[in-house]
Amino acid sequence: MKHLVIGCAMSMVKQKHYIAMLLTQTIFAGMAMFSKAAISEGMNPYVFVTYRQAFAVVALAPLAAFFERKSDVLLSYNILLKILLMSLLSTLSLNLYYFSIHYTTATFAAATTNLIPAITFFMAIILRVEALSINKSHGIAKVLGSSIGITGALVFAIVKGPQLNFVNCPKGNTRGTHGSNLNYSLKEEWLKGSLVMLLANIIWSLWLILQVPIVKQYPAKLRLATLYCLFSCIQSSVWAMAMERNISAWKLKWDINLFSVAYCGVIVTGLTYWLQLWAVEKKGPVFIAMFTPLSLIITAIVSAFLWKETLYVGSVCGGILLVGGLYLVLWGKNREAEREIKDQILEIKDGTTVI
């Protein structure tokens, strides 16, 4: 028995990277589901963002103070202004995300996050941050994968098809991928929510691209994340107070609303931030990205069983295209990284030969 326990423990240590990524994607799935639950219960999405960022600051500030207390990175006015502007983008993206989730579902929100790598790739090309190597296999894979992913998102949002009744949902139930328990089951409102969600992902992709030079200038990542959340909390509170004047909408009780904002602020922003940083250092960014579709699968299954969300053939086909497109983009990125490493090795060898 003792040897069995030791063997299981050693096996878990070897698989710790996979366990960490499974935990991360499960947490992300919970973010979509709990956020949807809170907003469906009537919580204002702008108030939700404000409280989420406030909880994130409370979670990150002590970590930044402890782990980066010896960091001598200076915060200049120039960098501070850039952080302020970047936090404005993240605030806008989050507010659009939570506004749109009111008109869609948790499953759709989880699905569209798979579009971010493809959108980021196209935007990086437009902004000339990344070169397009269409004459090479990795370049073709990235373009084709991005196109397939975007097509999958459109199919997921627009195409309905036959209903899948594998969880014995009532036939009259409209709560699901193309409807919900509120009065937004109309196609026009679903389409509005889908377009706003797409816009939120576009802005988030822009934020990912523009933050690269800021991280180089200010490498204290925990401090940087804390400042982002702090500025975003201030910006969100101003917007939320302008949009929601009813003081009762700001009151938090011991219910799903409090749990959701605390979960998103502390667990999603705090715990997953550390898990991803640790995994990037050990396995690289491609390893993390490969697990992204898991959050969609977990969200779809749990939502179907717990909240009787209806799934349709069109949704499943769109999800398959989304995941397939994502993996094609990641394959292209991986091949590109391998080629760059080989080119660098050849350059070093050539330089050695010349010497």
CSV table of C-alpha atoms in Angstrom, one decimal:
chain,number,residue,atom,x,y,z
A,1,MET,CA,0.0,0.0,0.0
A,2,LYS,CA,2.9,2.3,0.9
A,3,HIS,CA,4.6,1.7,-2.5
A,4,LEU,CA,1.3,2.4,-4.3
A,5,VAL,CA,0.8,5.7,-2.5
A,6,ILE,CA,4.4,6.7,-3.3
A,7,GLY,CA,4.0,5.6,-6.9
A,8,CYS,CA,0.8,7.7,-7.3
A,9,ALA,CA,2.6,10.7,-5.7
A,10,MET,CA,5.6,10.4,-8.1
A,11,SER,CA,3.2,10.1,-11.1
A,12,MET,CA,1.4,13.3,-10.0
A,13,VAL,CA,4.7,15.1,-9.7
A,14,LYS,CA,5.6,14.1,-13.3
A,15,GLN,CA,2.2,15.2,-14.6
A,16,LYS,CA,2.0,18.4,-12.6
A,17,HIS,CA,2.2,20.6,-15.7
A,18,TYR,CA,-0.8,18.9,-17.1
A,19,ILE,CA,-2.7,19.0,-13.8
A,20,ALA,CA,-1.9,22.8,-13.5
A,21,MET,CA,-3.3,23.5,-17.0
A,22,LEU,CA,-6.4,21.3,-16.4
A,23,LEU,CA,-7.0,23.3,-13.2
A,24,THR,CA,-6.5,26.6,-15.1
A,25,GLN,CA,-9.0,25.8,-17.8
A,26,THR,CA,-11.5,24.5,-15.3
A,27,ILE,CA,-11.2,27.9,-13.4
A,28,PHE,CA,-11.7,29.8,-16.7
A,29,ALA,CA,-14.8,27.7,-17.4
A,30,GLY,CA,-16.0,28.6,-14.0
A,31,MET,CA,-15.5,32.2,-14.7
A,32,ALA,CA,-17.8,32.1,-17.7
A,33,MET,CA,-20.5,30.1,-15.9
A,34,PHE,CA,-20.4,32.1,-12.6
A,35,SER,CA,-20.3,35.4,-14.4
A,36,LYS,CA,-23.3,34.4,-16.5
A,37,ALA,CA,-25.2,33.2,-13.4
A,38,ALA,CA,-24.6,36.5,-11.6
A,39,ILE,CA,-25.6,38.7,-14.5
A,40,SER,CA,-28.6,36.5,-15.2
A,41,GLU,CA,-29.7,37.1,-11.6
A,42,GLY,CA,-29.8,40.8,-12.4
A,43,MET,CA,-26.4,42.1,-11.4
A,44,ASN,CA,-25.3,45.1,-13.5
A,45,PRO,CA,-22.4,44.0,-15.8
A,46,TYR,CA,-20.5,47.3,-15.2
A,47,VAL,CA,-20.9,47.0,-11.5
A,48,PHE,CA,-19.6,43.4,-11.8
A,49,VAL,CA,-16.4,44.6,-13.6
A,50,THR,CA,-15.8,47.2,-10.9
A,51,TYR,CA,-16.0,44.7,-8.1
A,52,ARG,CA,-14.1,42.1,-10.0
A,53,GLN,CA,-11.1,44.5,-10.5
A,54,ALA,CA,-11.3,45.6,-6.9
A,55,PHE,CA,-11.1,42.0,-5.6
A,56,ALA,CA,-8.2,41.4,-8.1
A,57,VAL,CA,-6.3,44.4,-6.6
A,58,VAL,CA,-6.8,43.0,-3.1
A,59,ALA,CA,-5.5,39.6,-4.2
A,60,LEU,CA,-2.5,40.8,-6.3
A,61,ALA,CA,-1.2,43.7,-4.1
A,62,PRO,CA,0.1,41.6,-1.2
A,63,LEU,CA,1.7,39.1,-3.7
A,64,ALA,CA,3.4,42.0,-5.5
A,65,ALA,CA,4.6,43.6,-2.3
A,66,PHE,CA,6.1,40.3,-1.0
A,67,PHE,CA,7.6,38.6,-4.1
A,68,GLU,CA,8.8,41.8,-5.8
A,69,ARG,CA,9.9,43.7,-2.7
A,70,LYS,CA,13.6,43.6,-3.8
A,71,SER,CA,12.8,44.6,-7.4
A,72,ASP,CA,14.5,47.9,-8.3
A,73,VAL,CA,12.4,48.6,-11.4
A,74,LEU,CA,11.6,52.3,-11.6
A,75,LEU,CA,8.1,53.5,-12.4
A,76,SER,CA,8.5,56.6,-14.6
A,77,TYR,CA,5.7,59.0,-15.6
A,78,ASN,CA,6.0,57.8,-19.2
A,79,ILE,CA,5.4,54.1,-18.2
A,80,LEU,CA,2.7,55.1,-15.8
A,81,LEU,CA,0.8,56.9,-18.6
A,82,LYS,CA,1.2,53.9,-20.9
A,83,ILE,CA,-0.1,51.6,-18.1
A,84,LEU,CA,-3.1,54.0,-17.6
A,85,LEU,CA,-3.9,53.9,-21.3
A,86,MET,CA,-3.5,50.1,-21.5
A,87,SER,CA,-5.8,49.6,-18.5
A,88,LEU,CA,-8.4,51.6,-20.4
A,89,LEU,CA,-8.3,49.0,-23.2
A,90,SER,CA,-8.7,46.2,-20.7
A,91,THR,CA,-11.5,48.0,-19.0
A,92,LEU,CA,-13.4,48.5,-22.3
A,93,SER,CA,-12.8,44.8,-23.2
A,94,LEU,CA,-14.1,43.5,-19.9
A,95,ASN,CA,-17.2,45.8,-19.9
A,96,LEU,CA,-18.1,44.7,-23.4
A,97,TYR,CA,-17.5,41.0,-22.5
A,98,TYR,CA,-19.9,41.2,-19.5
A,99,PHE,CA,-22.4,43.3,-21.4
A,100,SER,CA,-22.5,40.7,-24.2
A,101,ILE,CA,-22.7,37.7,-21.9
A,102,HIS,CA,-26.1,39.0,-20.9
A,103,TYR,CA,-27.4,38.4,-24.4
A,104,THR,CA,-25.5,35.1,-25.1
A,105,THR,CA,-24.5,32.1,-22.9
A,106,ALA,CA,-21.5,30.9,-20.8
A,107,THR,CA,-20.8,28.3,-23.5
A,108,PHE,CA,-20.6,31.0,-26.2
A,109,ALA,CA,-18.4,33.2,-24.1
A,110,ALA,CA,-16.0,30.3,-23.5
A,111,ALA,CA,-16.0,29.5,-27.2
A,112,THR,CA,-15.1,33.0,-28.4
A,113,THR,CA,-12.0,33.1,-26.2
A,114,ASN,CA,-10.6,30.6,-28.7
A,115,LEU,CA,-10.7,33.3,-31.3
A,116,ILE,CA,-8.2,35.5,-29.5
A,117,PRO,CA,-5.0,33.8,-31.0
A,118,ALA,CA,-6.4,34.1,-34.5
A,119,ILE,CA,-7.5,37.8,-34.0
A,120,THR,CA,-4.2,38.6,-32.4
A,121,PHE,CA,-2.3,37.1,-35.4
A,122,PHE,CA,-4.3,39.1,-38.0
A,123,MET,CA,-3.9,42.3,-35.9
A,124,ALA,CA,-0.2,41.7,-35.5
A,125,ILE,CA,0.1,41.5,-39.3
A,126,ILE,CA,-1.9,44.7,-39.8
A,127,LEU,CA,0.2,46.6,-37.2
A,128,ARG,CA,3.3,45.0,-38.8
A,129,VAL,CA,4.4,43.5,-35.5
A,130,GLU,CA,4.5,40.1,-37.1
A,131,ALA,CA,5.6,39.2,-40.7
A,132,LEU,CA,3.3,37.1,-42.9
A,133,SER,CA,5.3,34.2,-44.5
A,134,ILE,CA,2.7,32.9,-46.9
A,135,ASN,CA,5.3,31.0,-48.9
A,136,LYS,CA,6.1,28.8,-45.9
A,137,SER,CA,4.2,26.0,-44.3
A,138,HIS,CA,3.9,27.7,-40.9
A,139,GLY,CA,2.7,30.9,-42.5
A,140,ILE,CA,0.0,29.1,-44.5
A,141,ALA,CA,-1.0,27.2,-41.3
A,142,LYS,CA,-1.5,30.4,-39.3
A,143,VAL,CA,-3.5,32.1,-42.0
A,144,LEU,CA,-5.7,29.0,-42.7
A,145,GLY,CA,-6.1,28.3,-39.0
A,146,SER,CA,-7.1,31.9,-38.2
A,147,SER,CA,-9.6,31.9,-41.1
A,148,ILE,CA,-11.1,28.5,-39.9
A,149,GLY,CA,-11.4,29.8,-36.4
A,150,ILE,CA,-13.3,33.0,-37.4
A,151,THR,CA,-15.6,30.9,-39.6
A,152,GLY,CA,-16.2,28.6,-36.6
A,153,ALA,CA,-17.2,31.6,-34.5
A,154,LEU,CA,-19.7,32.8,-37.2
A,155,VAL,CA,-21.2,29.3,-37.5
A,156,PHE,CA,-21.4,29.0,-33.7
A,157,ALA,CA,-23.3,32.3,-33.5
A,158,ILE,CA,-25.5,32.1,-36.5
A,159,VAL,CA,-26.1,28.5,-37.5
A,160,LYS,CA,-28.7,26.6,-35.4
A,161,GLY,CA,-29.7,23.3,-36.9
A,162,PRO,CA,-31.3,20.4,-35.0
A,163,GLN,CA,-31.4,20.4,-31.2
A,164,LEU,CA,-29.2,17.8,-29.3
A,165,ASN,CA,-31.3,16.3,-26.5
A,166,PHE,CA,-28.6,14.2,-24.9
A,167,VAL,CA,-29.4,15.6,-21.4
A,168,ASN,CA,-33.2,15.2,-21.8
A,169,CYS,CA,-33.9,18.9,-22.0
A,170,PRO,CA,-37.6,19.9,-22.3
A,171,LYS,CA,-38.5,20.6,-25.9
A,172,GLY,CA,-39.9,24.0,-24.9
A,173,ASN,CA,-36.7,25.0,-23.3
A,174,THR,CA,-35.0,27.9,-25.1
A,175,ARG,CA,-32.2,28.4,-22.7
A,176,GLY,CA,-29.0,27.5,-24.4
A,177,THR,CA,-26.6,28.3,-27.1
A,178,HIS,CA,-29.1,30.3,-29.0
A,179,GLY,CA,-31.4,31.4,-26.2
A,180,SER,CA,-31.7,31.8,-22.5
A,181,ASN,CA,-34.1,32.1,-19.5
A,182,LEU,CA,-34.5,35.8,-20.1
A,183,ASN,CA,-36.2,37.8,-22.9
A,184,TYR,CA,-33.2,37.8,-25.3
A,185,SER,CA,-33.9,34.6,-27.2
A,186,LEU,CA,-34.6,36.7,-30.3
A,187,LYS,CA,-32.0,36.3,-33.1
A,188,GLU,CA,-31.5,40.1,-33.3
A,189,GLU,CA,-30.4,40.2,-29.6
A,190,TRP,CA,-28.3,37.1,-29.9
A,191,LEU,CA,-26.5,38.6,-32.9
A,192,LYS,CA,-26.0,41.8,-31.0
A,193,GLY,CA,-24.4,40.0,-28.1
A,194,SER,CA,-22.2,38.0,-30.5
A,195,LEU,CA,-20.9,41.1,-32.3
A,196,VAL,CA,-20.2,42.8,-29.0
A,197,MET,CA,-18.4,39.7,-27.7
A,198,LEU,CA,-16.3,39.7,-30.9
A,199,LEU,CA,-15.5,43.4,-30.4
A,200,ALA,CA,-14.4,42.6,-26.8
A,201,ASN,CA,-12.0,40.0,-28.1
A,202,ILE,CA,-10.6,42.3,-30.8
A,203,ILE,CA,-9.9,44.9,-28.1
A,204,TRP,CA,-8.3,42.3,-25.9
A,205,SER,CA,-6.1,41.1,-28.7
A,206,LEU,CA,-5.0,44.7,-29.3
A,207,TRP,CA,-4.2,44.9,-25.6
A,208,LEU,CA,-2.0,41.7,-25.8
A,209,ILE,CA,-0.1,43.2,-28.7
A,210,LEU,CA,0.5,46.6,-27.2
A,211,GLN,CA,1.5,45.4,-23.8
A,212,VAL,CA,4.7,43.6,-25.1
A,213,PRO,CA,6.8,46.8,-25.1
A,214,ILE,CA,5.5,47.8,-21.7
A,215,VAL,CA,6.5,44.5,-20.1
A,216,LYS,CA,10.0,45.0,-21.5
A,217,GLN,CA,10.1,48.5,-20.0
A,218,TYR,CA,8.6,47.4,-16.7
A,219,PRO,CA,9.4,43.7,-16.1
A,220,ALA,CA,7.9,43.6,-12.6
A,221,LYS,CA,4.9,41.5,-13.7
A,222,LEU,CA,3.0,41.4,-10.4
A,223,ARG,CA,3.3,45.1,-9.9
A,224,LEU,CA,2.2,45.7,-13.5
A,225,ALA,CA,-0.8,43.4,-13.1
A,226,THR,CA,-1.8,45.2,-9.9
A,227,LEU,CA,-1.6,48.6,-11.5
A,228,TYR,CA,-3.6,47.4,-14.4
A,229,CYS,CA,-6.4,46.2,-12.1
A,230,LEU,CA,-6.2,49.3,-9.9
A,231,PHE,CA,-6.6,51.7,-12.8
A,232,SER,CA,-9.2,49.5,-14.4
A,233,CYS,CA,-11.2,49.4,-11.1
A,234,ILE,CA,-11.2,53.3,-11.0
A,235,GLN,CA,-12.2,53.6,-14.6
A,236,SER,CA,-14.9,50.9,-14.3
A,237,SER,CA,-16.3,52.6,-11.2
A,238,VAL,CA,-16.7,55.9,-13.0
A,239,TRP,CA,-18.4,54.3,-15.9
A,240,ALA,CA,-20.6,52.1,-13.7
A,241,MET,CA,-21.7,55.1,-11.5
A,242,ALA,CA,-22.6,57.0,-14.7
A,243,MET,CA,-24.7,54.0,-16.0
A,244,GLU,CA,-26.2,52.7,-12.8
A,245,ARG,CA,-27.5,55.4,-10.4
A,246,ASN,CA,-29.5,53.0,-8.2
A,247,ILE,CA,-27.5,52.5,-5.0
A,248,SER,CA,-29.2,49.1,-4.4
A,249,ALA,CA,-27.5,47.7,-7.5
A,250,TRP,CA,-24.1,48.2,-5.7
A,251,LYS,CA,-25.0,46.2,-2.6
A,252,LEU,CA,-23.4,42.8,-2.3
A,253,LYS,CA,-25.1,40.1,-0.3
A,254,TRP,CA,-24.1,36.5,0.5
A,255,ASP,CA,-25.2,35.2,-2.8
A,256,ILE,CA,-24.0,34.2,-6.3
A,257,ASN,CA,-23.1,37.8,-7.1
A,258,LEU,CA,-20.6,38.1,-4.3
A,259,PHE,CA,-19.2,34.7,-5.0
A,260,SER,CA,-18.8,35.4,-8.7
A,261,VAL,CA,-17.0,38.7,-8.4
A,262,ALA,CA,-14.7,37.2,-5.6
A,263,TYR,CA,-14.1,34.1,-7.8
A,264,CYS,CA,-13.2,36.2,-10.9
A,265,GLY,CA,-11.1,38.7,-9.0
A,266,VAL,CA,-9.2,36.4,-6.6
A,267,ILE,CA,-9.1,33.0,-8.2
A,268,VAL,CA,-9.1,33.9,-12.0
A,269,THR,CA,-6.8,36.9,-11.8
A,270,GLY,CA,-4.7,35.7,-8.9
A,271,LEU,CA,-4.3,31.9,-9.0
A,272,THR,CA,-4.4,31.4,-12.7
A,273,TYR,CA,-1.9,34.3,-13.3
A,274,TRP,CA,0.7,32.4,-11.2
A,275,LEU,CA,-0.1,29.0,-12.7
A,276,GLN,CA,0.3,30.4,-16.2
A,277,LEU,CA,3.5,32.2,-15.4
A,278,TRP,CA,4.9,29.0,-13.9
A,279,ALA,CA,3.8,26.9,-16.9
A,280,VAL,CA,5.3,29.4,-19.4
A,281,GLU,CA,8.6,29.3,-17.6
A,282,LYS,CA,8.6,25.4,-17.5
A,283,LYS,CA,6.9,24.5,-20.8
A,284,GLY,CA,6.6,27.6,-22.9
A,285,PRO,CA,3.5,29.6,-24.2
A,286,VAL,CA,2.5,27.0,-26.9
A,287,PHE,CA,2.0,24.4,-24.2
A,288,ILE,CA,-0.5,26.7,-22.3
A,289,ALA,CA,-2.4,27.6,-25.5
A,290,MET,CA,-2.9,24.0,-26.4
A,291,PHE,CA,-5.2,23.6,-23.4
A,292,THR,CA,-7.4,26.6,-24.2
A,293,PRO,CA,-10.3,24.5,-25.8
A,294,LEU,CA,-10.7,22.6,-22.6
A,295,SER,CA,-12.6,25.5,-21.0
A,296,LEU,CA,-15.1,25.4,-23.9
A,297,ILE,CA,-15.7,21.7,-23.5
A,298,ILE,CA,-16.0,21.9,-19.7
A,299,THR,CA,-18.4,24.9,-19.9
A,300,ALA,CA,-20.6,23.2,-22.5
A,301,ILE,CA,-20.9,20.0,-20.6
A,302,VAL,CA,-21.5,21.5,-17.1
A,303,SER,CA,-23.9,24.1,-18.5
A,304,ALA,CA,-25.9,21.5,-20.3
A,305,PHE,CA,-26.3,19.4,-17.2
A,306,LEU,CA,-26.7,22.1,-14.5
A,307,TRP,CA,-28.6,24.8,-16.4
A,308,LYS,CA,-30.2,22.7,-19.2
A,309,GLU,CA,-28.5,24.8,-21.9
A,310,THR,CA,-29.6,23.6,-25.2
A,311,LEU,CA,-27.0,22.5,-27.7
A,312,TYR,CA,-27.5,22.5,-31.5
A,313,VAL,CA,-25.7,20.8,-34.3
A,314,GLY,CA,-24.6,24.2,-35.6
A,315,SER,CA,-23.0,25.1,-32.3
A,316,VAL,CA,-21.1,21.8,-32.1
A,317,CYS,CA,-19.8,22.2,-35.7
A,318,GLY,CA,-18.8,25.8,-35.0
A,319,GLY,CA,-17.0,24.7,-31.8
A,320,ILE,CA,-15.1,22.0,-33.8
A,321,LEU,CA,-14.0,24.6,-36.4
A,322,LEU,CA,-12.9,26.9,-33.6
A,323,VAL,CA,-10.8,24.3,-31.9
A,324,GLY,CA,-9.4,23.0,-35.2
A,325,GLY,CA,-8.5,26.5,-36.3
A,326,LEU,CA,-6.8,27.2,-33.0
A,327,TYR,CA,-4.6,24.1,-33.1
A,328,LEU,CA,-3.7,24.9,-36.7
A,329,VAL,CA,-2.5,28.4,-35.6
A,330,LEU,CA,-0.6,26.9,-32.7
A,331,TRP,CA,1.0,24.3,-35.0
A,332,GLY,CA,2.2,27.1,-37.3
A,333,LYS,CA,3.5,29.1,-34.4
A,334,ASN,CA,5.4,26.1,-33.1
A,335,ARG,CA,6.9,25.3,-36.5
A,336,GLU,CA,7.9,28.9,-36.9
A,337,ALA,CA,9.7,28.9,-33.5
A,338,GLU,CA,11.5,25.7,-34.4
A,339,ARG,CA,12.6,27.2,-37.7
A,340,GLU,CA,13.9,30.4,-35.9
A,341,ILE,CA,15.9,28.3,-33.5
A,342,LYS,CA,17.5,26.3,-36.4
A,343,ASP,CA,18.3,29.5,-38.2
A,344,GLN,CA,20.0,30.9,-35.1
A,345,ILE,CA,22.0,27.7,-34.7
A,346,LEU,CA,23.1,27.8,-38.3
A,347,GLU,CA,24.2,31.5,-38.0
A,348,ILE,CA,26.3,30.6,-34.9
A,349,LYS,CA,27.9,27.7,-36.7
A,350,ASP,CA,28.6,29.9,-39.8
A,351,GLY,CA,30.1,32.5,-37.5
A,352,THR,CA,32.3,29.9,-35.8
A,353,THR,CA,33.5,28.6,-39.1
A,354,VAL,CA,34.4,32.1,-40.3
A,355,ILE,CA,36.4,32.7,-37.2
